[in-house]
Structures are given as structure tokens and as C-alpha cells.
Coordinates of C-alpha atoms in Angstrom, one line a residue:
X6 CA 5.5 15.5 6.0
X7 CA 6.2 13.1 9.4
X8 CA 8.3 15.7 11.1
X9 CA 6.3 18.8 10.2
X10 CA 3.1 17.5 11.7
X11 CA 3.1 14.0 13.4
X12 CA 2.0 14.2 17.6
X13 CA 4.5 11.6 18.4
X14 CA 7.9 12.1 18.5
X15 CA 9.4 9.4 18.2
X16 CA 7.5 9.7 14.8
X17 CA 9.1 13.5 14.2
X18 CA 12.8 12.8 14.7
X19 CA 12.2 9.2 12.6
X20 CA 11.5 11.7 10.1
X21 CA 14.3 14.5 10.6
X22 CA 16.6 11.6 10.7
X23 CA 14.8 10.0 7.3
X24 CA 15.5 12.7 5.4
X25 CA 19.5 14.1 6.7
X26 CA 19.9 10.1 5.0
X27 CA 18.3 11.3 1.7
X28 CA 20.4 14.4 1.9
X29 CA 23.4 13.4 2.6
X30 CA 23.1 10.0 -0.2
X31 CA 22.3 12.8 -2.7
X32 CA 25.2 14.8 -2.0
X33 CA 27.2 12.2 -1.5
X34 CA 26.3 10.8 -5.3
X35 CA 27.0 14.3 -6.8
X36 CA 29.8 14.0 -5.1
X37 CA 31.4 10.9 -7.3
X38 CA 34.4 12.1 -8.9
X39 CA 34.3 9.0 -11.0
X40 CA 30.5 10.0 -11.9
X41 CA 31.5 12.9 -13.8
X42 CA 33.7 12.0 -16.6
X43 CA 30.5 10.0 -17.9
X44 CA 28.3 12.1 -17.3
X45 CA 30.9 14.7 -19.9
X46 CA 30.6 12.5 -22.2
X47 CA 26.9 11.5 -22.4
X48 CA 26.2 15.4 -22.4
X49 CA 29.0 15.8 -25.4
X50 CA 27.2 12.8 -27.3
X51 CA 23.5 13.9 -26.7
X52 CA 24.2 17.1 -29.0
X53 CA 23.4 14.8 -31.8
X54 CA 20.9 12.4 -30.7
X55 CA 17.3 13.6 -31.0
X56 CA 16.2 13.3 -27.2
X57 CA 13.2 14.2 -26.0
X58 CA 12.7 17.9 -24.0
X59 CA 11.9 16.6 -21.2
X60 CA 14.9 14.2 -21.0
X61 CA 17.5 16.2 -22.4
X62 CA 16.2 18.7 -20.1
X63 CA 17.0 16.7 -17.0
X64 CA 20.6 16.0 -18.2
X65 CA 21.1 19.7 -18.3
X66 CA 19.6 19.7 -14.9
X67 CA 21.9 16.9 -13.5
X68 CA 24.9 18.6 -15.5
X69 CA 24.3 21.5 -14.0
X70 CA 24.3 19.7 -10.7
X71 CA 27.5 17.8 -11.0
X72 CA 28.8 21.4 -12.0
X73 CA 27.7 23.3 -8.2
X74 CA 30.0 20.3 -6.9
X75 CA 33.0 21.3 -8.4
X76 CA 33.4 18.8 -10.5
X77 CA 35.8 20.1 -13.6
X78 CA 36.8 22.9 -11.3
X79 CA 37.4 21.2 -8.0
X80 CA 40.3 18.7 -6.9
X81 CA 38.7 15.9 -4.9
X82 CA 40.1 17.0 -1.7
X83 CA 38.4 20.8 -2.3
X84 CA 34.8 18.4 -3.5
X85 CA 34.9 16.8 0.7
X86 CA 35.5 19.8 1.7
X87 CA 32.9 21.3 0.5
X88 CA 30.5 18.2 0.5
X89 CA 31.6 18.2 4.7
X90 CA 30.9 21.6 4.8
X91 CA 28.2 21.5 3.1
X92 CA 26.3 18.5 5.1
X93 CA 27.4 20.8 8.6
X94 CA 24.8 23.3 7.0
X95 CA 21.8 21.2 5.9
X96 CA 22.5 19.9 9.9
X97 CA 22.0 23.8 11.2
X98 CA 19.3 24.5 9.1
X99 CA 17.3 21.1 10.4
X100 CA 17.8 22.6 13.2
X101 CA 16.5 25.7 13.3
X102 CA 13.6 25.0 11.3
X103 CA 13.2 22.1 14.0
X104 CA 13.0 24.8 16.9
X105 CA 10.5 26.7 14.6
X106 CA 8.3 23.6 14.3
X107 CA 8.7 22.4 18.3
X108 CA 8.2 26.3 19.9
X109 CA 5.1 26.4 22.2
X110 CA 6.6 29.5 23.9
X111 CA 4.2 32.6 24.4
X112 CA 3.5 35.2 27.0
X113 CA 0.7 36.0 29.8
X114 CA -1.5 38.6 29.6
X115 CA -4.6 40.2 31.6
X116 CA -7.9 40.7 30.5
X117 CA -7.1 44.2 31.1
X118 CA -4.7 43.7 28.9
X119 CA -6.0 41.8 26.4
X120 CA -8.8 45.1 26.2
X121 CA -10.8 44.3 23.0
X122 CA -9.8 41.1 22.1
X123 CA -12.6 39.5 21.1
X124 CA -15.0 37.0 23.0
X125 CA -14.1 34.0 21.4
X126 CA -10.4 34.5 21.0
X127 CA -10.4 34.9 24.6
X128 CA -11.9 31.9 25.2
X129 CA -9.3 29.5 23.2
X130 CA -6.4 31.2 24.6
X131 CA -4.7 29.1 27.6
X132 CA -6.2 29.7 30.8
X133 CA -4.3 30.2 34.9
X134 CA -6.8 27.6 36.7
X135 CA -6.4 29.6 39.7
X136 CA -5.6 33.2 38.1
X137 CA -9.2 33.6 35.9
X138 CA -8.6 37.0 35.2
X139 CA -5.1 35.3 32.9
X140 CA -5.0 33.8 29.3
X141 CA -2.1 32.8 27.6
X142 CA -1.0 33.8 23.9
X143 CA 1.5 31.5 21.9
X144 CA 3.5 33.7 19.7
X145 CA 2.2 31.4 16.7
X146 CA 0.4 33.2 13.9
X147 CA -3.4 32.0 14.8
X148 CA -2.2 34.0 18.4
X149 CA -0.3 36.4 18.0
X150 CA -2.3 38.6 14.9
X151 CA -5.0 38.4 17.7
X152 CA -3.3 40.8 20.1
X153 CA -1.4 42.9 17.5
X154 CA -5.4 43.4 15.1
X155 CA -7.0 43.9 18.5
X156 CA -5.7 45.1 21.7
X157 CA -5.9 48.5 22.7
X158 CA -3.1 49.4 24.7
X159 CA 0.2 49.5 22.7
X160 CA 1.9 48.6 25.7
X161 CA 0.3 45.1 25.5
X162 CA 0.6 45.2 21.6
X163 CA 4.8 45.7 22.2
X164 CA 5.0 42.9 24.9
X165 CA 3.5 40.8 22.3
X166 CA 6.2 41.6 19.5
X167 CA 9.3 42.0 22.2
X168 CA 8.7 38.8 23.5
X169 CA 8.4 37.4 20.0
X170 CA 11.1 39.0 18.5
X171 CA 13.4 37.5 21.2
X172 CA 11.9 34.1 21.4
X173 CA 14.0 32.4 19.1
X174 CA 17.1 34.1 19.8
X175 CA 19.4 30.6 19.9
X176 CA 18.6 30.4 16.3
X177 CA 20.2 33.8 15.7
X178 CA 24.0 32.3 15.8
X179 CA 22.4 29.2 13.9
X180 CA 21.4 31.4 11.0
X181 CA 24.6 34.0 11.0
X182 CA 26.7 30.4 10.7
X183 CA 24.6 29.3 8.3
X184 CA 24.9 32.2 6.1
X185 CA 28.5 32.7 6.3
X186 CA 29.3 29.2 5.9
X187 CA 27.2 29.3 2.7
X188 CA 28.6 32.4 2.0
X189 CA 32.6 29.9 1.9
X190 CA 31.0 27.4 0.3
X191 CA 30.0 29.3 -2.6
X192 CA 33.7 31.2 -3.3
X193 CA 35.1 27.6 -3.1
X194 CA 33.3 26.9 -6.1
X195 CA 34.7 30.2 -6.9
X196 CA 31.2 32.7 -7.7
X197 CA 31.2 35.8 -6.0
X198 CA 28.9 34.8 -3.6
X199 CA 25.8 32.2 -2.4
X200 CA 23.3 34.2 -4.3
X201 CA 25.0 33.7 -7.7
X202 CA 25.3 30.2 -7.0
X203 CA 21.7 30.0 -6.0
X204 CA 20.4 32.3 -9.0
X205 CA 21.8 30.1 -11.2
X206 CA 19.0 27.7 -11.6
X207 CA 16.9 30.4 -11.4
X208 CA 15.0 32.7 -14.1
X209 CA 16.6 35.6 -13.1
X210 CA 20.3 34.6 -13.1
X211 CA 21.9 37.4 -11.0
X212 CA 22.2 39.0 -8.3
X213 CA 21.8 42.4 -10.0
X214 CA 18.8 41.3 -11.7
X215 CA 17.5 40.6 -8.7
X216 CA 18.5 44.2 -7.1
X217 CA 17.4 45.9 -10.3
X218 CA 14.2 44.6 -9.7
X219 CA 13.8 45.5 -5.5
X220 CA 15.1 48.7 -6.8
X221 CA 11.8 48.9 -9.6
X222 CA 9.4 47.9 -7.6
X223 CA 10.5 50.2 -4.1
X224 CA 10.4 53.7 -7.1
X225 CA 6.9 52.7 -7.3
X226 CA 5.8 51.6 -4.6
X227 CA 7.5 54.4 -1.7
X228 CA 5.1 57.4 -2.8
X229 CA 1.9 55.4 -2.1
X230 CA 3.1 54.0 0.9
X231 CA 4.8 57.2 2.2
X232 CA 0.5 58.4 2.1
X233 CA -0.8 54.9 3.4
X234 CA 1.3 55.4 6.4
X235 CA 0.8 59.3 6.9
X236 CA -2.6 57.8 7.1
X237 CA -2.0 55.4 9.6
X238 CA -0.6 58.3 11.1
X239 CA -3.2 60.4 11.4
X240 CA -5.5 57.0 13.3
X241 CA -3.0 57.2 15.8
X242 CA -3.3 61.2 16.8
X243 CA -6.8 60.8 16.6
X244 CA -6.4 58.1 19.1
X245 CA -4.4 60.2 21.5
X246 CA -6.1 62.5 21.5
X247 CA -8.6 60.4 23.2
X248 CA -5.7 58.6 25.3
X249 CA -3.2 59.8 27.6
X250 CA -1.3 56.9 27.1
X251 CA 0.4 57.6 24.0
X252 CA 3.2 59.7 24.5
X253 CA 4.2 62.6 22.1
X254 CA 7.6 60.6 20.7
X255 CA 5.2 57.8 19.8
X256 CA 2.0 59.5 18.5
X257 CA 4.9 60.7 15.2
X258 CA 5.2 57.4 14.9
X259 CA 4.0 53.3 13.8
X260 CA 6.0 51.1 14.9
X261 CA 5.7 47.6 14.4
X262 CA 3.3 46.3 16.3
X263 CA 1.4 49.5 15.7
X264 CA 0.7 48.4 11.9
X265 CA -2.2 46.0 12.2
X266 CA -3.8 47.5 15.0
X267 CA -4.1 51.0 12.9
X268 CA -4.5 49.0 9.9
X269 CA -7.4 47.1 11.1
X270 CA -8.8 50.5 12.3
X271 CA -8.4 51.5 8.4
X272 CA -10.5 49.3 7.1
X273 CA -13.1 49.7 9.6
X274 CA -12.6 53.4 8.4
X275 CA -14.8 51.9 5.1
X276 CA -17.2 50.2 7.4
X277 CA -15.7 47.0 6.4
X278 CA -14.7 45.1 9.9
X279 CA -12.9 42.0 9.9
X280 CA -14.1 40.1 12.1
X281 CA -17.5 40.5 11.6
X282 CA -16.9 39.6 7.4
X283 CA -15.1 36.9 9.2
X284 CA -18.3 35.7 10.8
X285 CA -19.4 34.8 6.8
X286 CA -16.4 32.4 6.7
X287 CA -16.5 29.3 8.6
X288 CA -13.3 26.9 7.9
X289 CA -15.2 24.2 6.6
X290 CA -17.8 26.1 4.8
X291 CA -14.8 27.9 3.0
X292 CA -13.1 24.7 1.8
X293 CA -16.1 23.1 0.3
X294 CA -16.9 25.9 -1.2
X295 CA -13.2 26.6 -3.5
X296 CA -13.0 22.6 -3.7
X297 CA -16.9 23.3 -6.0
X298 CA -15.0 26.4 -7.6
X299 CA -11.4 24.4 -8.8
X300 CA -14.3 21.5 -9.7
X301 CA -15.8 23.6 -12.2
X302 CA -13.3 25.2 -13.4
X303 CA -10.7 22.8 -14.0
X304 CA -14.0 19.7 -13.7
X305 CA -12.0 17.4 -11.5
X306 CA -14.4 15.9 -9.2
X307 CA -13.4 15.4 -5.2
X308 CA -14.9 12.0 -3.7
X309 CA -14.3 12.6 0.0
X310 CA -12.9 9.7 1.8
X311 CA -14.4 9.0 4.6
X312 CA -12.8 9.0 8.4
X313 CA -13.4 4.9 8.7
X314 CA -11.5 4.8 5.3
X315 CA -8.4 7.2 6.0
X316 CA -8.1 4.9 9.2
X317 CA -4.5 3.6 10.6
X318 CA -2.9 5.7 7.6
X319 CA -3.9 9.5 8.7
X320 CA -1.5 11.2 10.9
X321 CA -4.1 12.5 12.7
X322 CA -7.7 12.9 13.8
X323 CA -8.3 16.2 12.0
X324 CA -6.5 15.8 8.7
X325 CA -9.1 15.4 5.6
X326 CA -8.1 13.6 1.9
X327 CA -10.1 13.2 -1.2
X328 CA -9.7 11.3 -4.7
X329 CA -9.0 13.6 -7.6
X330 CA -11.0 12.6 -10.5
X331 CA -10.5 14.3 -14.1
X332 CA -14.7 14.9 -15.2
X333 CA -14.1 16.0 -18.2
X334 CA -15.7 14.0 -21.0
X335 CA -12.9 13.6 -23.1
X336 CA -11.4 11.5 -20.3
X337 CA -14.1 11.1 -17.2
X338 CA -13.0 8.7 -14.8
X339 CA -9.6 9.2 -14.9
X340 CA -7.9 9.0 -11.7
X341 CA -5.8 12.4 -10.8
X342 CA -4.1 11.6 -7.4
X343 CA -5.4 12.0 -4.3
X344 CA -5.5 15.8 -2.1
X345 CA -4.9 15.6 2.4
X346 CA -5.7 18.8 4.1
X347 CA -4.1 19.0 7.9
X348 CA -5.9 22.3 8.5
X349 CA -5.8 23.1 12.5
X350 CA -2.6 24.6 14.7
X351 CA -1.2 22.2 17.3
X352 CA 1.9 21.5 19.5
X353 CA 4.8 20.2 17.3
X354 CA 3.4 21.0 14.4
X355 CA 4.4 23.3 11.4
X356 CA 3.3 27.2 11.9
X357 CA 2.9 28.2 9.4
X358 CA 0.9 27.0 5.7
X359 CA 2.4 25.4 3.4
X360 CA 1.9 22.7 0.7
X361 CA 3.7 19.0 0.8
X362 CA 3.8 16.8 -1.7
X363 CA 4.4 13.7 0.0
X364 CA 4.6 11.6 -3.4
X365 CA 5.0 12.7 -6.8
X366 CA 4.4 11.5 -9.9
X367 CA 5.6 9.9 -12.6
X368 CA 6.0 7.3 -15.6
X369 CA 8.1 4.0 -14.4
X370 CA 10.0 2.1 -16.4
X371 CA 6.7 0.0 -18.4
X372 CA 4.9 3.0 -18.6
X373 CA 2.4 3.3 -16.1
X374 CA 2.1 6.1 -14.4
X375 CA 2.2 7.0 -10.5
X376 CA 0.2 9.9 -9.5
X377 CA 0.7 12.3 -7.3
X378 CA -0.2 12.5 -3.2
X379 CA -0.1 16.3 -2.1
X380 CA -0.8 17.5 1.5
X381 CA -2.5 21.1 2.5
X382 CA -0.7 22.1 5.9
X383 CA -2.2 25.0 7.3
X384 CA -2.2 26.8 11.1
X385 CA -5.3 28.0 11.7
X386 CA -6.6 28.4 14.9
X387 CA -9.0 25.3 16.4
X388 CA -12.0 26.4 17.4
X389 CA -12.9 26.7 21.3
X390 CA -15.5 24.6 22.4
X391 CA -18.9 24.4 21.3
X392 CA -17.5 27.3 18.5
X393 CA -16.3 27.0 14.5
X394 CA -13.1 28.6 13.4
X395 CA -13.4 31.8 11.1
X396 CA -11.3 32.7 8.2
X397 CA -10.8 36.9 7.8
X398 CA -9.9 37.6 4.3
X399 CA -6.7 37.4 4.0
X400 CA -6.6 34.0 5.0
X401 CA -8.9 33.5 2.5
X402 CA -6.0 34.4 -0.3
X403 CA -4.2 32.4 1.3
X404 CA -5.7 29.8 0.7
X405 CA -6.2 30.6 -2.6
X406 CA -2.9 31.3 -4.3
X407 CA -0.1 31.3 -1.5
X408 CA 2.7 33.0 -0.1
X409 CA 5.1 32.0 2.2
X410 CA 4.9 32.4 6.0
X411 CA 6.4 31.7 9.1
X412 CA 5.4 33.6 12.6
X413 CA 3.9 36.6 12.9
X414 CA 6.1 38.7 13.0
X415 CA 6.1 41.1 10.7
X416 CA 5.0 39.0 7.8
X417 CA 1.8 37.6 8.2
X418 CA -0.7 34.9 7.9
X419 CA -1.4 36.3 4.5
X420 CA 1.6 34.7 3.8
X421 CA 2.1 31.0 3.4
X422 CA 4.1 29.2 0.7
X423 CA 1.8 27.5 -1.1
X424 CA -1.6 26.3 -0.5
X425 CA -4.4 25.0 -2.3
X426 CA -3.5 26.9 -5.5
X427 CA -0.3 25.2 -5.4
X428 CA -2.0 21.7 -4.3
X429 CA -3.4 21.6 -7.1
X430 CA -0.5 22.0 -9.1
X431 CA 1.6 19.1 -7.7
X432 CA -2.0 16.9 -8.6
X433 CA -2.5 18.4 -12.1
X434 CA 1.4 18.1 -13.0
X435 CA 2.2 15.2 -15.6
X436 CA 6.2 14.7 -15.8
X437 CA 8.0 11.7 -17.1
X438 CA 10.2 12.7 -13.8
X439 CA 10.2 12.5 -10.6
X440 CA 13.0 15.9 -11.1
X441 CA 9.7 18.0 -12.5
X442 CA 6.4 17.4 -11.2
X443 CA 4.7 20.2 -9.6
X444 CA 6.1 23.6 -8.1
X445 CA 9.6 21.6 -8.6
X446 CA 10.4 24.3 -10.6
X447 CA 11.8 27.2 -10.0
X448 CA 10.3 29.5 -7.2
X449 CA 10.2 32.9 -9.1
X450 CA 8.5 30.9 -12.0
X451 CA 6.3 28.9 -9.1
X452 CA 5.4 31.3 -7.2
X453 CA 4.0 33.5 -10.4
X454 CA 1.8 31.0 -11.2
X455 CA -0.4 31.0 -8.1
X456 CA -0.8 34.5 -8.1
X457 CA -3.5 34.1 -10.6
X458 CA -6.3 32.4 -8.9
X459 CA -5.8 35.8 -5.7
X460 CA -9.0 36.9 -7.9
X461 CA -11.4 34.3 -7.7
X462 CA -11.1 36.4 -3.9
X463 CA -12.3 40.3 -5.2
X464 CA -14.6 39.0 -7.3
X465 CA -18.3 39.5 -6.1
X466 CA -20.4 36.5 -7.3
X467 CA -17.3 34.1 -5.7
X468 CA -17.5 36.0 -2.4
X469 CA -21.2 35.6 -2.0
X470 CA -20.3 32.4 -2.9
X471 CA -18.3 31.5 -0.4
X472 CA -19.7 33.5 2.3
X473 CA -22.5 32.0 4.7
X474 CA -22.6 33.3 7.9
X475 CA -21.6 30.6 10.6
X476 CA -25.0 30.4 12.4
X477 CA -26.3 28.9 8.8
X478 CA -24.0 25.9 8.9
X479 CA -25.0 24.8 12.2
X480 CA -28.2 24.9 14.3
X481 CA -26.2 24.8 18.0
X482 CA -24.4 27.6 17.0
X483 CA -27.5 29.6 15.6
X484 CA -28.9 28.7 19.5
X485 CA -25.7 29.8 20.7
X486 CA -26.0 33.5 18.3
X487 CA -29.7 33.6 20.2
X488 CA -28.0 32.8 23.9
X489 CA -25.8 35.5 23.6
X490 CA -28.2 38.6 21.4
X491 CA -31.7 37.5 23.0
X492 CA -33.9 39.6 21.3
X493 CA -32.1 40.6 17.7
X494 CA -32.5 38.7 14.0
X495 CA -30.0 36.5 12.9
X496 CA -27.7 38.0 10.5
X497 CA -28.5 37.3 7.2
X498 CA -27.2 33.9 5.5
X499 CA -25.5 34.9 3.2
X500 CA -22.8 37.9 2.9
X501 CA -24.5 41.2 2.3
X502 CA -23.7 42.9 -1.1
X503 CA -22.7 46.3 0.1
X504 CA -20.4 44.2 2.5
X505 CA -18.8 42.5 -0.6
X506 CA -19.0 46.0 -2.4
X507 CA -16.4 47.6 0.4
X508 CA -14.5 44.9 1.2
X509 CA -13.2 45.3 -2.2
X510 CA -13.0 48.7 -2.0
X511 CA -10.6 48.1 0.9
X512 CA -8.7 46.3 -1.1
X513 CA -5.9 49.3 -1.7
X514 CA -5.8 50.6 1.9
X515 CA -2.5 50.2 3.2
X516 CA -1.9 47.4 0.3
X517 CA 1.6 49.2 -0.9
X518 CA 2.7 49.2 2.6
X519 CA 2.1 45.2 2.6
X520 CA 4.2 45.1 -0.6
X521 CA 6.9 47.3 1.2
X522 CA 6.9 45.0 4.0
X523 CA 7.8 42.5 1.6
X524 CA 10.8 44.5 0.6
X525 CA 12.3 44.4 4.0
X526 CA 13.0 39.8 3.1
X527 CA 13.3 40.3 -0.2
X528 CA 15.9 42.7 0.6
X529 CA 17.3 41.2 3.6
X530 CA 17.5 37.8 2.1
X531 CA 20.4 39.7 -1.4
X532 CA 22.1 41.2 2.2
X533 CA 23.4 38.2 3.7
X534 CA 23.2 36.1 0.5
X535 CA 25.7 38.8 -1.8
X536 CA 27.4 40.5 0.3
X537 CA 30.7 43.0 -0.8
X538 CA 33.4 40.1 0.5
X539 CA 33.6 37.7 3.2
X540 CA 35.0 39.6 5.4
X541 CA 31.9 41.6 5.5
X542 CA 29.4 39.1 5.9
X543 CA 31.7 37.9 9.4
X544 CA 31.6 41.5 10.7
X545 CA 28.0 42.1 9.5
X546 CA 25.1 43.1 12.5
X547 CA 22.1 41.2 11.5
X548 CA 19.8 42.1 13.4
X549 CA 20.7 46.1 13.4
X550 CA 20.1 45.5 9.3
X551 CA 17.3 44.2 9.0
X552 CA 16.0 47.0 11.5
X553 CA 17.2 49.9 9.2
X554 CA 15.4 47.8 6.5
X555 CA 12.7 48.4 8.3
X556 CA 12.3 52.0 8.7
X557 CA 14.3 52.9 4.8
X558 CA 12.1 50.7 3.5
X559 CA 8.9 49.7 5.4
X560 CA 8.7 53.3 6.8
X561 CA 7.8 52.4 10.0
X562 CA 10.1 53.5 13.7
X563 CA 12.4 50.7 14.1
X564 CA 12.3 49.7 17.8
X565 CA 15.2 50.9 20.3
X566 CA 18.1 48.7 20.5
X567 CA 16.9 46.8 23.9
X568 CA 13.6 45.7 21.6
X569 CA 15.0 44.9 18.6
X570 CA 15.4 41.3 19.4
X571 CA 16.2 39.1 16.2
X572 CA 13.8 39.2 13.6
X573 CA 15.9 37.3 12.1
X574 CA 16.1 33.9 14.3
X575 CA 12.3 33.2 12.3
X576 CA 12.7 33.1 8.9
X577 CA 12.3 30.0 8.2
X578 CA 12.4 30.7 4.2
X579 CA 15.8 31.8 4.1
X580 CA 16.9 28.3 5.6
X581 CA 14.0 26.3 3.4
X582 CA 15.1 27.0 0.2
X583 CA 14.1 30.5 -0.7
X584 CA 17.1 31.2 0.4
X585 CA 18.8 34.8 -2.7
X586 CA 15.0 33.7 -3.4
X587 CA 12.6 35.6 -0.9
X588 CA 12.8 38.0 -4.2
X589 CA 9.8 35.5 -6.4
X590 CA 6.8 36.6 -3.9
X591 CA 7.8 39.7 -5.1
X592 CA 8.2 39.1 -8.9
X593 CA 4.9 37.4 -9.3
X594 CA 4.3 41.1 -8.4
X595 CA 6.1 42.7 -11.6
X596 CA 4.4 39.9 -13.4
X597 CA 0.8 39.9 -12.6
X598 CA 0.2 43.4 -10.9
X599 CA 0.1 47.3 -12.4
X600 CA 1.6 49.6 -9.5
X601 CA -0.5 52.7 -9.0
X602 CA 0.6 55.8 -7.4
X603 CA -2.6 57.6 -7.7

């Protein structure tokens, strides 16, 4: 955890080194040829013995891990080769992700270039003490999405995008090396690809099954996606008639940097202003409301831990923590675990949203239980002085159920691997072994669970409960609003019913394009992890493949070659456990959603 969030460089480095040692030790254990015959003998003997289902599951898991290390098929020298290459891959993965976490790049824009960006966002952007009309916009999701959604100048949005996809260019070579070395190891073990190797432990067992799922979803989504893209192009053409800055070439295409801007305009056509809606969802009020909802639904008690109690045990002053207790009558007062929250973006912190297990729950040998601790880690923008952080509706959805995210190129802050829903799963899990605790289940199962909570974000009573205008949460904020709006009445304390109804009605606006965009990532994942041959992979132009997928699947116009950059230089999912697994975010669509094309 400290490598993701500690403000202390020495702590981050020590955490990186400790993780490397743990991974190397686990790999060295699984490489032990002397343990393999013992494991085989135990597995064979246990065929005739009645074992607890979790014990048998653990034995099967351990057996498969040793099998996937080459035991039973490879010679000792080949197992050593596999181990050396695996450790080499892990080192590259750590470097790749460390660059993403510690990146502080961005671009300077003039206030004219940032026309239409809200004042509260301009206030929190970096400032040049000598050039008061300049603002520094980081490549983080918190900042770049503001530009993509709000900057009315297409050139500004394009410069943000091109800068973003070129920002971590040094990671592109690392990414290529990682997928090439993975493919070599998989083929050494006798698998046709790295995807075939990884999927053996997933619910979908073969690349063919995954590719069939992706093809089916594409067929079901394409017609609606084309309809929605035409809607965005109509909005762009309308704007072009009012602006000489959009060329004839540009007007007939939506580029990647255009999507968020015109998607926002499409929402506004339903009289839904995401910025105004966000004013009803101040971060701390939303967190409190969500915990109340989980408390009632699951009969849990979330007891805040004071800052004094956290002193010395928390890694940053922003950290909040709760002790969680069972509220059911039959087991009232039983301890559940600890929930930590670290919600605001800062330098050298993980750039997206994720749930991090701090301690797994399990049974000790004496029968006593170790209780879990889990961390909700987000990168919401810190407020400007005398202000507060607002959440857009999509960000509330990410808090509830979680989808993976890195940076705002094509995924949005809607995407985060596992937020509060996964954190609650982590807390409530009761297993005998660490190996099966919480969301240590296959990702194509764990991600399907999270979507069930999404419905709360589209239910009027729940939105009404969460929606409280920020001026009602703090007297100073109220006074500041009144000074900025002389003679005007305060906004309603609770989010108006008609606003909620329009928000719910707008759920389907460009929704198909959101899923088609995820198909880009899922297909790219399979392209690099399931090539037809190792030679094909070595010769693969990852940038071209990615941009071809943009046009084919997402229906946007790919940038010119000089503007394409290295979008795969920031795909942390594919080097952090979701390799040959990005389809998991779409499998839950297949399991939980009915896609309508009318």
C-alpha cells in the first residue's frame, strides 16, 4: 500500500523492494522441484479423503500453480529459465507502474485556451506567479478530464490529448518487452499464448470463449453506437456553423479528444448540466450517505476513528478510518474489520481509484480469526482554498461498484478497479485461507459482483438522499456563494426531483459508446496476449493496432500518425493482474445488463 500512497520517497521505495522480495520468494517456492512429488502424492491421497471444500480448493489451487510453473513437463534447467524470465518481467512491471504513479507531468494553458472551464477548476490548477493568465493542467484524471469535457477550443483539447499519450513514452518499450517475455514463458510451458496460460485460472477458460464474448457484445452494441456517434457529430456540425475554427475535415469526425466535450453537450440537451448536478454531491456528504446506505442494507455499523487515534498509524493527514461492526440482532457487536479511506489526489500517489486490501481475514491454527482491513483509495481533485470537492454522477457510480482506471485518455474516472463495493466485499469475506479472501477470486467473477450496486446510483430515493447542495453543508461555503451571487436565492437544499428525473432519463445517452470504448481495451488486451505466433507479436505495431481499434470499435477518427503517441504506455491494468482479463469489465455487462438497440 505504501508504494501507492506514501508521501515519503524512502517509504515508497522500501515498499517496492519489499513487494519484489515477496514476489521472488513466492516464485522461488513454486519453482522447488523437491516439493512437486510431495504435492502430487498429497493430491492423489486426498482423492479418497473427505476434505473441507475450502481445503480441497486450496490444494487444487496450489497444484495448478506448480503445474503452471512447468513441474511435470519441463526439465529443471527449463524451470530455472522460466523463473528467471518471470522475475525479469516482474521487475519491468514494477518500473512501468512506478512511472505512472510518480508522474507529475502536465501542460501550461492560457486562460483563453481554457475558455468554458469552470472557475473552481481554474482556481485549483497550478499557477505561474509571473504569468497570471496561465494555468498548469496535470495529465492526471482529475485535471485532464476537466479539459476534455469543458474546453470549448478543439485545439486545447487536442493538445491535452496529444501531450497525454506522449507523456510516458518510455513505458511503450517496457510494455512491448513485457508482453514478448510473457509470450515466451507461456510457450515454454506448452501454452499457445499468455492468454491461454492466464485463462486457465479464470471462469472463461479459453481465448476462444473470450473472443466470442467480445464479438457478441460488439454485434449487440454497434447499431446503437453508430446512432449515438451520429448524435455527437450532429452536435459538432451545429457548433461548426457558429465557429470558423472547425475545419470541414474536422466537422465530419469525432476525434478521441472530442468525445467527452460533445458527450457533455448531449447531456445538456436533456437539460442536465453535470457541473450543476455535481454541486449537490459534495464528497464528504456522499461518503457519509453511502456508508449509511450500506449500514442499513447490510446491517453494519461504521464507527469513525478519531484523528488522534490515527496519529502515528496513518500515512497521510487525508486518511480517514472506520471500525466496522455487525449490527444484526443475532450477532450484534461482533467485530467485522477496518475500513480506511484516502480520497484526494496528491503528488506521488496512485493516479486512479482502487480498493487495496491491507490485511486479509483468515483462521489461525488455534481457531481464532484475523480480521480484515481494507482501503478505499481514490484520486478525486483536492478542493481549492475555501471550497469543497464535488463528485460527478459517474464518480459516484465508481465509488459504489468500481471499475478499473488509470488515466483519462479513453477511460474516464468512471473507471476504477474496485471501490467501496469491493471494499465491503473485502470486509465481509469469511474464509479459512488468505488465498480466497475477498476479491482474490478470479476477476471475471469479482467484477460481476460489483455491478449489482450500480442500480442504487439510478434510483430516485437514493439520489435524493445523497444529493445535498454544498452550501447546506458549511456556513462559510454558503456565505461565499452569496457573495458570488448577489441578489440571488440560494439553490434548493435537496437536489430537485426534476433534475433527478432528467439525470435518470439521460442514462442511455452515449452509453453504448462507453461500452464500445471498453471493447477497444479488451480487444487490445487479447491482441497482445494471444497472437497467432511469437513472430507476429515481435513484429506487432501496438500503436497502430490500438488506433485501428479506436476507429473500428469506438467509431472515432484515429489521430494522424504524428499525434497518436503511445496510448499503451499507460495501461496499468494489463501489467497489474488484468492481463488477458480486461474482458471482465464487459462480462459483467453480459451477466447483468440487457442491451437495447431501440
